[in-house]
PDB file of C-alpha atoms in Angstrom:
ATOM      1  CA  UNK A   1      -4.075 -27.508  30.150  1.00  0.00           C
ATOM      2  CA  UNK A   2      -5.539 -25.827  27.073  1.00  0.00           C
ATOM      3  CA  UNK A   3      -4.261 -26.642  23.605  1.00  0.00           C
ATOM      4  CA  UNK A   4      -1.756 -24.219  22.008  1.00  0.00           C
ATOM      5  CA  UNK A   5      -3.024 -21.826  19.419  1.00  0.00           C
ATOM      6  CA  UNK A   6      -0.297 -22.733  16.928  1.00  0.00           C
ATOM      7  CA  UNK A   7       1.375 -26.050  16.243  1.00  0.00           C
ATOM      8  CA  UNK A   8       4.834 -26.080  14.599  1.00  0.00           C
ATOM      9  CA  UNK A   9       5.018 -29.303  12.594  1.00  0.00           C
ATOM     10  CA  UNK A  10       8.222 -31.367  12.795  1.00  0.00           C
ATOM     11  CA  UNK A  11       9.188 -34.987  12.319  1.00  0.00           C
ATOM     12  CA  UNK A  12       9.823 -37.805  14.777  1.00  0.00           C
ATOM     13  CA  UNK A  13      13.605 -37.622  14.262  1.00  0.00           C
ATOM     14  CA  UNK A  14      13.634 -34.015  15.617  1.00  0.00           C
ATOM     15  CA  UNK A  15      10.598 -33.899  17.929  1.00  0.00           C
ATOM     16  CA  UNK A  16      11.692 -30.592  19.477  1.00  0.00           C
ATOM     17  CA  UNK A  17      11.997 -28.951  16.070  1.00  0.00           C
ATOM     18  CA  UNK A  18      14.889 -27.301  14.335  1.00  0.00           C
ATOM     19  CA  UNK A  19      18.009 -26.227  16.206  1.00  0.00           C
ATOM     20  CA  UNK A  20      17.059 -23.554  18.759  1.00  0.00           C
ATOM     21  CA  UNK A  21      13.429 -24.070  17.947  1.00  0.00           C
ATOM     22  CA  UNK A  22      12.484 -22.850  21.380  1.00  0.00           C
ATOM     23  CA  UNK A  23      13.270 -19.340  20.131  1.00  0.00           C
ATOM     24  CA  UNK A  24      10.273 -19.513  17.870  1.00  0.00           C
ATOM     25  CA  UNK A  25       7.960 -20.716  20.668  1.00  0.00           C
ATOM     26  CA  UNK A  26       9.289 -17.946  22.911  1.00  0.00           C
ATOM     27  CA  UNK A  27       8.868 -15.294  20.219  1.00  0.00           C
ATOM     28  CA  UNK A  28       5.247 -16.266  19.747  1.00  0.00           C
ATOM     29  CA  UNK A  29       4.697 -16.303  23.507  1.00  0.00           C
ATOM     30  CA  UNK A  30       6.054 -12.763  23.741  1.00  0.00           C
ATOM     31  CA  UNK A  31       3.301 -11.808  21.286  1.00  0.00           C
ATOM     32  CA  UNK A  32       0.597 -13.503  23.313  1.00  0.00           C
ATOM     33  CA  UNK A  33       0.380 -16.626  21.113  1.00  0.00           C
ATOM     34  CA  UNK A  34       0.866 -20.087  22.620  1.00  0.00           C
ATOM     35  CA  UNK A  35       2.742 -22.524  20.439  1.00  0.00           C
ATOM     36  CA  UNK A  36       4.275 -25.990  20.605  1.00  0.00           C
ATOM     37  CA  UNK A  37       6.198 -28.429  18.396  1.00  0.00           C
ATOM     38  CA  UNK A  38       4.236 -31.455  17.186  1.00  0.00           C
ATOM     39  CA  UNK A  39       5.300 -34.462  15.093  1.00  0.00           C
ATOM     40  CA  UNK A  40       3.252 -34.368  11.874  1.00  0.00           C
ATOM     41  CA  UNK A  41       2.359 -38.079  11.811  1.00  0.00           C
ATOM     42  CA  UNK A  42       1.742 -38.520  15.528  1.00  0.00           C
ATOM     43  CA  UNK A  43      -1.831 -39.820  15.809  1.00  0.00           C
ATOM     44  CA  UNK A  44      -2.117 -38.406  19.344  1.00  0.00           C
ATOM     45  CA  UNK A  45      -1.922 -34.788  18.139  1.00  0.00           C
ATOM     46  CA  UNK A  46      -5.209 -32.922  18.061  1.00  0.00           C
ATOM     47  CA  UNK A  47      -4.727 -30.705  15.020  1.00  0.00           C
ATOM     48  CA  UNK A  48      -8.357 -29.595  15.138  1.00  0.00           C
ATOM     49  CA  UNK A  49      -7.828 -27.809  18.464  1.00  0.00           C
ATOM     50  CA  UNK A  50      -5.436 -25.194  17.070  1.00  0.00           C
ATOM     51  CA  UNK A  51      -5.895 -22.003  15.068  1.00  0.00           C
ATOM     52  CA  UNK A  52      -2.947 -22.442  12.730  1.00  0.00           C
ATOM     53  CA  UNK A  53      -0.354 -25.018  11.660  1.00  0.00           C
ATOM     54  CA  UNK A  54       3.088 -23.988  10.435  1.00  0.00           C
ATOM     55  CA  UNK A  55       5.251 -26.682   8.880  1.00  0.00           C
ATOM     56  CA  UNK A  56       8.794 -26.172  10.063  1.00  0.00           C
ATOM     57  CA  UNK A  57      11.061 -29.184  10.283  1.00  0.00           C
ATOM     58  CA  UNK A  58       9.249 -32.103   8.626  1.00  0.00           C
ATOM     59  CA  UNK A  59      12.571 -33.260   7.221  1.00  0.00           C
ATOM     60  CA  UNK A  60      11.367 -36.721   6.334  1.00  0.00           C
ATOM     61  CA  UNK A  61       8.684 -35.582   3.891  1.00  0.00           C
ATOM     62  CA  UNK A  62      10.783 -36.326   0.808  1.00  0.00           C
ATOM     63  CA  UNK A  63      10.918 -39.998   1.798  1.00  0.00           C
ATOM     64  CA  UNK A  64       7.197 -40.187   2.538  1.00  0.00           C
ATOM     65  CA  UNK A  65       5.704 -37.618   0.166  1.00  0.00           C
ATOM     66  CA  UNK A  66       2.280 -39.209  -0.392  1.00  0.00           C
ATOM     67  CA  UNK A  67       1.479 -39.647   3.320  1.00  0.00           C
ATOM     68  CA  UNK A  68       2.825 -36.170   4.054  1.00  0.00           C
ATOM     69  CA  UNK A  69       0.656 -34.522   1.433  1.00  0.00           C
ATOM     70  CA  UNK A  70      -2.348 -36.542   2.541  1.00  0.00           C
ATOM     71  CA  UNK A  71      -1.786 -35.314   6.097  1.00  0.00           C
ATOM     72  CA  UNK A  72      -1.507 -31.729   4.890  1.00  0.00           C
ATOM     73  CA  UNK A  73      -4.639 -32.087   2.760  1.00  0.00           C
ATOM     74  CA  UNK A  74      -6.707 -33.497   5.612  1.00  0.00           C
ATOM     75  CA  UNK A  75      -5.631 -31.009   8.257  1.00  0.00           C
ATOM     76  CA  UNK A  76      -8.677 -29.524   9.994  1.00  0.00           C
ATOM     77  CA  UNK A  77      -6.737 -26.332  10.840  1.00  0.00           C
ATOM     78  CA  UNK A  78      -5.434 -23.620   8.497  1.00  0.00           C
ATOM     79  CA  UNK A  79      -1.942 -24.431   7.101  1.00  0.00           C
ATOM     80  CA  UNK A  80       0.618 -21.819   6.213  1.00  0.00           C
ATOM     81  CA  UNK A  81       1.421 -21.944   2.460  1.00  0.00           C
ATOM     82  CA  UNK A  82      -1.020 -24.830   2.019  1.00  0.00           C
ATOM     83  CA  UNK A  83      -1.007 -28.288   0.516  1.00  0.00           C
ATOM     84  CA  UNK A  84      -1.254 -27.243  -3.127  1.00  0.00           C
ATOM     85  CA  UNK A  85       1.874 -25.098  -2.753  1.00  0.00           C
ATOM     86  CA  UNK A  86       3.592 -27.998  -1.014  1.00  0.00           C
ATOM     87  CA  UNK A  87       2.675 -30.454  -3.768  1.00  0.00           C
ATOM     88  CA  UNK A  88       4.027 -28.085  -6.421  1.00  0.00           C
ATOM     89  CA  UNK A  89       7.203 -27.355  -4.498  1.00  0.00           C
ATOM     90  CA  UNK A  90       7.950 -30.964  -3.619  1.00  0.00           C
ATOM     91  CA  UNK A  91       9.073 -31.701  -7.211  1.00  0.00           C
ATOM     92  CA  UNK A  92      12.040 -29.663  -8.376  1.00  0.00           C
ATOM     93  CA  UNK A  93      10.565 -29.707 -11.849  1.00  0.00           C
ATOM     94  CA  UNK A  94       9.060 -26.379 -10.820  1.00  0.00           C
ATOM     95  CA  UNK A  95      12.399 -24.858 -11.789  1.00  0.00           C
ATOM     96  CA  UNK A  96      11.508 -25.335 -15.496  1.00  0.00           C
ATOM     97  CA  UNK A  97       8.374 -23.275 -14.929  1.00  0.00           C
ATOM     98  CA  UNK A  98      10.179 -20.537 -13.031  1.00  0.00           C
ATOM     99  CA  UNK A  99      12.775 -20.197 -15.771  1.00  0.00           C
ATOM    100  CA  UNK A 100      10.205 -18.391 -17.916  1.00  0.00           C
ATOM    101  CA  UNK A 101       9.769 -15.712 -15.248  1.00  0.00           C
ATOM    102  CA  UNK A 102      13.034 -15.236 -13.345  1.00  0.00           C
ATOM    103  CA  UNK A 103      16.723 -16.077 -13.875  1.00  0.00           C
ATOM    104  CA  UNK A 104      17.090 -19.725 -12.878  1.00  0.00           C
ATOM    105  CA  UNK A 105      19.903 -22.289 -12.990  1.00  0.00           C
ATOM    106  CA  UNK A 106      19.232 -24.371 -16.136  1.00  0.00           C
ATOM    107  CA  UNK A 107      17.257 -27.459 -15.029  1.00  0.00           C
ATOM    108  CA  UNK A 108      15.761 -30.426 -16.849  1.00  0.00           C
ATOM    109  CA  UNK A 109      13.386 -32.894 -15.278  1.00  0.00           C
ATOM    110  CA  UNK A 110      13.904 -36.446 -16.557  1.00  0.00           C
ATOM    111  CA  UNK A 111      12.471 -39.898 -15.865  1.00  0.00           C
ATOM    112  CA  UNK A 112      13.698 -43.401 -16.532  1.00  0.00           C
ATOM    113  CA  UNK A 113      12.528 -43.469 -20.136  1.00  0.00           C
ATOM    114  CA  UNK A 114      14.597 -40.464 -21.103  1.00  0.00           C
ATOM    115  CA  UNK A 115      17.458 -40.766 -18.647  1.00  0.00           C
ATOM    116  CA  UNK A 116      20.303 -41.919 -20.913  1.00  0.00           C
ATOM    117  CA  UNK A 117      19.531 -39.375 -23.640  1.00  0.00           C
ATOM    118  CA  UNK A 118      19.248 -36.617 -21.050  1.00  0.00           C
ATOM    119  CA  UNK A 119      22.558 -37.563 -19.456  1.00  0.00           C
ATOM    120  CA  UNK A 120      24.273 -37.574 -22.829  1.00  0.00           C
ATOM    121  CA  UNK A 121      22.828 -34.160 -23.673  1.00  0.00           C
ATOM    122  CA  UNK A 122      23.724 -32.680 -20.263  1.00  0.00           C
ATOM    123  CA  UNK A 123      27.338 -33.827 -20.468  1.00  0.00           C
ATOM    124  CA  UNK A 124      27.582 -32.510 -24.033  1.00  0.00           C
ATOM    125  CA  UNK A 125      26.072 -29.179 -23.080  1.00  0.00           C
ATOM    126  CA  UNK A 126      27.725 -28.586 -19.726  1.00  0.00           C
ATOM    127  CA  UNK A 127      30.829 -30.769 -19.580  1.00  0.00           C
ATOM    128  CA  UNK A 128      30.181 -31.391 -15.892  1.00  0.00           C
ATOM    129  CA  UNK A 129      26.590 -31.990 -14.818  1.00  0.00           C
ATOM    130  CA  UNK A 130      24.715 -32.578 -11.599  1.00  0.00           C
ATOM    131  CA  UNK A 131      21.876 -35.066 -11.222  1.00  0.00           C
ATOM    132  CA  UNK A 132      19.673 -35.157  -8.157  1.00  0.00           C
ATOM    133  CA  UNK A 133      16.282 -36.578  -7.190  1.00  0.00           C
ATOM    134  CA  UNK A 134      13.381 -34.352  -8.211  1.00  0.00           C
ATOM    135  CA  UNK A 135      11.993 -34.874  -4.724  1.00  0.00           C
ATOM    136  CA  UNK A 136      14.819 -34.697  -2.256  1.00  0.00           C
ATOM    137  CA  UNK A 137      16.413 -32.682   0.529  1.00  0.00           C
ATOM    138  CA  UNK A 138      19.715 -32.154   2.267  1.00  0.00           C
ATOM    139  CA  UNK A 139      21.856 -32.866  -0.767  1.00  0.00           C
ATOM    140  CA  UNK A 140      21.029 -36.571  -0.576  1.00  0.00           C
ATOM    141  CA  UNK A 141      21.393 -38.429  -3.839  1.00  0.00           C
ATOM    142  CA  UNK A 142      23.342 -35.660  -5.592  1.00  0.00           C
ATOM    143  CA  UNK A 143      25.821 -36.976  -8.161  1.00  0.00           C
ATOM    144  CA  UNK A 144      28.369 -34.911 -10.144  1.00  0.00           C
ATOM    145  CA  UNK A 145      29.273 -36.473 -13.498  1.00  0.00           C
ATOM    146  CA  UNK A 146      31.494 -35.821 -16.491  1.00  0.00           C
ATOM    147  CA  UNK A 147      30.404 -38.981 -18.360  1.00  0.00           C
ATOM    148  CA  UNK A 148      26.877 -40.123 -19.142  1.00  0.00           C
ATOM    149  CA  UNK A 149      27.937 -43.684 -18.371  1.00  0.00           C
ATOM    150  CA  UNK A 150      29.585 -42.904 -15.022  1.00  0.00           C
ATOM    151  CA  UNK A 151      29.390 -46.225 -13.091  1.00  0.00           C
ATOM    152  CA  UNK A 152      28.101 -44.395 -10.002  1.00  0.00           C
ATOM    153  CA  UNK A 153      24.864 -43.740 -11.843  1.00  0.00           C
ATOM    154  CA  UNK A 154      23.927 -47.403 -11.329  1.00  0.00           C
ATOM    155  CA  UNK A 155      23.269 -46.456  -7.685  1.00  0.00           C
ATOM    156  CA  UNK A 156      21.100 -43.438  -8.440  1.00  0.00           C
ATOM    157  CA  UNK A 157      18.329 -42.723  -6.002  1.00  0.00           C
ATOM    158  CA  UNK A 158      14.860 -43.340  -7.343  1.00  0.00           C
ATOM    159  CA  UNK A 159      13.720 -40.942 -10.042  1.00  0.00           C
ATOM    160  CA  UNK A 160      12.463 -38.754 -11.516  1.00  0.00           C
ATOM    161  CA  UNK A 161      15.530 -36.494 -11.437  1.00  0.00           C
ATOM    162  CA  UNK A 162      16.711 -33.002 -12.138  1.00  0.00           C
ATOM    163  CA  UNK A 163      19.754 -32.429 -14.342  1.00  0.00           C
ATOM    164  CA  UNK A 164      21.697 -29.192 -14.080  1.00  0.00           C
ATOM    165  CA  UNK A 165      25.126 -27.870 -14.968  1.00  0.00           C
ATOM    166  CA  UNK A 166      27.671 -27.910 -12.198  1.00  0.00           C
ATOM    167  CA  UNK A 167      27.773 -24.252 -11.189  1.00  0.00           C
ATOM    168  CA  UNK A 168      31.478 -23.630 -10.589  1.00  0.00           C
ATOM    169  CA  UNK A 169      30.869 -20.539  -8.520  1.00  0.00           C
ATOM    170  CA  UNK A 170      29.621 -22.765  -5.705  1.00  0.00           C
ATOM    171  CA  UNK A 171      33.328 -23.019  -4.749  1.00  0.00           C
ATOM    172  CA  UNK A 172      33.933 -19.254  -4.832  1.00  0.00           C
ATOM    173  CA  UNK A 173      30.693 -17.365  -4.196  1.00  0.00           C
ATOM    174  CA  UNK A 174      28.942 -20.279  -2.477  1.00  0.00           C
ATOM    175  CA  UNK A 175      25.147 -20.411  -2.297  1.00  0.00           C
ATOM    176  CA  UNK A 176      22.974 -17.637  -0.865  1.00  0.00           C
ATOM    177  CA  UNK A 177      19.676 -18.247   0.882  1.00  0.00           C
ATOM    178  CA  UNK A 178      17.347 -15.277   1.171  1.00  0.00           C
ATOM    179  CA  UNK A 179      14.276 -15.425   3.418  1.00  0.00           C
ATOM    180  CA  UNK A 180      11.108 -13.787   2.105  1.00  0.00           C
ATOM    181  CA  UNK A 181       8.244 -13.394   4.577  1.00  0.00           C
ATOM    182  CA  UNK A 182       4.981 -11.878   3.328  1.00  0.00           C
ATOM    183  CA  UNK A 183       6.716 -10.792   0.155  1.00  0.00           C
ATOM    184  CA  UNK A 184       9.580  -8.966   1.895  1.00  0.00           C
ATOM    185  CA  UNK A 185      13.197 -10.107   1.922  1.00  0.00           C
ATOM    186  CA  UNK A 186      14.241 -10.107   5.563  1.00  0.00           C
ATOM    187  CA  UNK A 187      17.551 -11.967   5.938  1.00  0.00           C
ATOM    188  CA  UNK A 188      20.340 -13.838   4.193  1.00  0.00           C
ATOM    189  CA  UNK A 189      22.559 -16.800   4.981  1.00  0.00           C
ATOM    190  CA  UNK A 190      25.486 -17.684   2.725  1.00  0.00           C
ATOM    191  CA  UNK A 191      26.638 -21.296   2.524  1.00  0.00           C
ATOM    192  CA  UNK A 192      29.860 -22.821   1.319  1.00  0.00           C
ATOM    193  CA  UNK A 193      30.729 -26.445   0.488  1.00  0.00           C
ATOM    194  CA  UNK A 194      33.408 -28.515   2.161  1.00  0.00           C
ATOM    195  CA  UNK A 195      36.777 -28.951   0.472  1.00  0.00           C
ATOM    196  CA  UNK A 196      35.947 -32.154  -1.324  1.00  0.00           C
ATOM    197  CA  UNK A 197      32.269 -31.628  -2.134  1.00  0.00           C
ATOM    198  CA  UNK A 198      29.875 -29.287  -3.910  1.00  0.00           C
ATOM    199  CA  UNK A 199      27.106 -29.689  -1.311  1.00  0.00           C
ATOM    200  CA  UNK A 200      26.747 -26.868   1.219  1.00  0.00           C
ATOM    201  CA  UNK A 201      24.883 -28.819   3.905  1.00  0.00           C
ATOM    202  CA  UNK A 202      26.672 -29.268   7.199  1.00  0.00           C
ATOM    203  CA  UNK A 203      26.230 -33.033   6.995  1.00  0.00           C
ATOM    204  CA  UNK A 204      28.537 -32.950   3.983  1.00  0.00           C
ATOM    205  CA  UNK A 205      31.143 -30.631   5.419  1.00  0.00           C
ATOM    206  CA  UNK A 206      29.500 -27.336   4.421  1.00  0.00           C
ATOM    207  CA  UNK A 207      29.456 -24.211   6.517  1.00  0.00           C
ATOM    208  CA  UNK A 208      26.967 -21.324   6.851  1.00  0.00           C
ATOM    209  CA  UNK A 209      27.292 -17.704   7.830  1.00  0.00           C
ATOM    210  CA  UNK A 210      24.894 -14.802   8.323  1.00  0.00           C
ATOM    211  CA  UNK A 211      25.608 -11.872   6.020  1.00  0.00           C
ATOM    212  CA  UNK A 212      24.054  -8.528   5.301  1.00  0.00           C
ATOM    213  CA  UNK A 213      21.127  -8.696   2.901  1.00  0.00           C
ATOM    214  CA  UNK A 214      22.453  -8.071  -0.586  1.00  0.00           C
ATOM    215  CA  UNK A 215      20.279  -5.812  -2.726  1.00  0.00           C
ATOM    216  CA  UNK A 216      20.596  -7.864  -5.940  1.00  0.00           C
ATOM    217  CA  UNK A 217      19.868 -11.190  -4.248  1.00  0.00           C
ATOM    218  CA  UNK A 218      17.031  -9.699  -2.193  1.00  0.00           C
ATOM    219  CA  UNK A 219      15.387  -8.354  -5.354  1.00  0.00           C
ATOM    220  CA  UNK A 220      15.683 -11.701  -7.129  1.00  0.00           C
ATOM    221  CA  UNK A 221      14.231 -13.504  -4.105  1.00  0.00           C
ATOM    222  CA  UNK A 222      11.208 -11.222  -4.025  1.00  0.00           C
ATOM    223  CA  UNK A 223      10.766 -11.596  -7.813  1.00  0.00           C
ATOM    224  CA  UNK A 224      10.914 -15.389  -7.444  1.00  0.00           C
ATOM    225  CA  UNK A 225       8.168 -15.357  -4.792  1.00  0.00           C
ATOM    226  CA  UNK A 226       6.062 -13.104  -7.025  1.00  0.00           C
ATOM    227  CA  UNK A 227       6.643 -15.564  -9.877  1.00  0.00           C
ATOM    228  CA  UNK A 228       5.426 -18.418  -7.679  1.00  0.00           C
ATOM    229  CA  UNK A 229       2.326 -16.384  -6.888  1.00  0.00           C
ATOM    230  CA  UNK A 230       1.728 -15.857 -10.599  1.00  0.00           C
ATOM    231  CA  UNK A 231       2.087 -19.563 -11.332  1.00  0.00           C
ATOM    232  CA  UNK A 232      -0.017 -20.840  -8.426  1.00  0.00           C
ATOM    233  CA  UNK A 233      -2.496 -18.002  -8.063  1.00  0.00           C
ATOM    234  CA  UNK A 234      -1.609 -17.552  -4.404  1.00  0.00           C
ATOM    235  CA  UNK A 235       1.365 -15.883  -2.702  1.00  0.00           C
ATOM    236  CA  UNK A 236       3.427 -17.985  -0.280  1.00  0.00           C
ATOM    237  CA  UNK A 237       3.499 -16.614   3.242  1.00  0.00           C
ATOM    238  CA  UNK A 238       7.095 -17.702   3.675  1.00  0.00           C
ATOM    239  CA  UNK A 239       9.884 -18.799   1.362  1.00  0.00           C
ATOM    240  CA  UNK A 240      13.589 -19.341   1.264  1.00  0.00           C
ATOM    241  CA  UNK A 241      15.118 -18.592  -2.126  1.00  0.00           C
ATOM    242  CA  UNK A 242      18.435 -20.301  -2.742  1.00  0.00           C
ATOM    243  CA  UNK A 243      20.674 -18.714  -5.368  1.00  0.00           C
ATOM    244  CA  UNK A 244      23.871 -19.449  -7.239  1.00  0.00           C
ATOM    245  CA  UNK A 245      26.063 -17.227  -9.437  1.00  0.00           C
ATOM    246  CA  UNK A 246      25.630 -18.453 -13.018  1.00  0.00           C
ATOM    247  CA  UNK A 247      26.823 -16.632 -16.143  1.00  0.00           C
ATOM    248  CA  UNK A 248      27.689 -13.454 -14.206  1.00  0.00           C
ATOM    249  CA  UNK A 249      24.352 -13.034 -12.445  1.00  0.00           C
ATOM    250  CA  UNK A 250      22.539 -14.541  -9.486  1.00  0.00           C
ATOM    251  CA  UNK A 251      20.044 -17.190 -10.431  1.00  0.00           C
ATOM    252  CA  UNK A 252      17.479 -19.165  -8.480  1.00  0.00           C
ATOM    253  CA  UNK A 253      18.720 -22.649  -7.679  1.00  0.00           C
ATOM    254  CA  UNK A 254      15.864 -23.737  -5.417  1.00  0.00           C
ATOM    255  CA  UNK A 255      12.706 -22.343  -3.907  1.00  0.00           C
ATOM    256  CA  UNK A 256      11.890 -23.710  -0.474  1.00  0.00           C
ATOM    257  CA  UNK A 257       8.219 -23.360   0.410  1.00  0.00           C
ATOM    258  CA  UNK A 258       7.601 -26.411   2.611  1.00  0.00           C
ATOM    259  CA  UNK A 259      10.050 -26.654   5.510  1.00  0.00           C
ATOM    260  CA  UNK A 260      13.057 -24.390   5.067  1.00  0.00           C
ATOM    261  CA  UNK A 261      15.215 -24.269   8.154  1.00  0.00           C
ATOM    262  CA  UNK A 262      15.301 -20.796   9.688  1.00  0.00           C
ATOM    263  CA  UNK A 263      18.906 -21.168  10.882  1.00  0.00           C
ATOM    264  CA  UNK A 264      17.790 -19.910  14.270  1.00  0.00           C
ATOM    265  CA  UNK A 265      21.200 -20.776  15.794  1.00  0.00           C
ATOM    266  CA  UNK A 266      22.835 -18.365  13.356  1.00  0.00           C
ATOM    267  CA  UNK A 267      19.988 -15.941  12.670  1.00  0.00           C
ATOM    268  CA  UNK A 268      17.870 -15.773  15.830  1.00  0.00           C
ATOM    269  CA  UNK A 269      16.085 -12.705  14.476  1.00  0.00           C
ATOM    270  CA  UNK A 270      14.233 -15.048  12.182  1.00  0.00           C
ATOM    271  CA  UNK A 271      12.269 -16.239  15.199  1.00  0.00           C
ATOM    272  CA  UNK A 272      10.789 -12.784  15.668  1.00  0.00           C
ATOM    273  CA  UNK A 273      10.236 -12.353  11.961  1.00  0.00           C
ATOM    274  CA  UNK A 274       8.397 -15.637  11.580  1.00  0.00           C
ATOM    275  CA  UNK A 275       6.438 -15.020  14.759  1.00  0.00           C
ATOM    276  CA  UNK A 276       5.266 -11.682  13.370  1.00  0.00           C
ATOM    277  CA  UNK A 277       4.137 -13.458  10.197  1.00  0.00           C
ATOM    278  CA  UNK A 278       2.138 -15.941  12.262  1.00  0.00           C
ATOM    279  CA  UNK A 279       0.530 -13.159  14.295  1.00  0.00           C
ATOM    280  CA  UNK A 280      -0.515 -11.364  11.112  1.00  0.00           C
ATOM    281  CA  UNK A 281      -2.171 -14.557   9.869  1.00  0.00           C
ATOM    282  CA  UNK A 282      -4.030 -15.056  13.146  1.00  0.00           C
ATOM    283  CA  UNK A 283      -5.408 -11.515  12.966  1.00  0.00           C
ATOM    284  CA  UNK A 284      -6.915 -11.960   9.521  1.00  0.00           C
TER     285      UNK A 284
END
């Protein structure tokens, strides 16, 4: 059996890819492109035999960042978005850079040496602040504080960290995720936290719903991707731009350029959209 043309990188915990990942394989097959899911650190995978690699559900990368980036750097096949974009995006400190170009939720990157002073300043400035690992995913390690000496901070995940205000609109407007493929906003998923949390991830009681693409949020998402291109000198092929309502306007809360879930169970059209992006890359 010949090797697939495209490998969709995932992790060992989800070897078949994201939920309903078969839709992406099927969408590519409909366009004459063979594809398969492959675990990124599986030594048996022949990455050199394929025409393109698309990172999709490598949801352990934040725990193993150095090996993951080394794998991406050493890939013998072309990689969508590329390792330099991954390395930049893996540290949420990028939000400080983006803030000069697009509306962004206020964010400060801090390390151990400046942690206490930064916590004191954040509580003084915001009243209620959020601290999270600078490299993290899924809402893990997020802590909401009203005191700089909150005893829960003793159990902080390893730093460095990002400090932000608690954006109260998370409980009313929720968080919006807009997908941008080849510079075009193509779909939107809105997410809401559970009753006793501020995290929107399903693992923490959050819920997600597909909504019509909002013009304001779509415009901001496209502007954010253009800002990334300006900063890095290369435009991302795909992005998911997460947004929160802050001070009466939508602001970027995160830019996902490595492995944003496509929510194929809620938004199956994303399979066709992503497949079209892959086909365009293969034709170049």
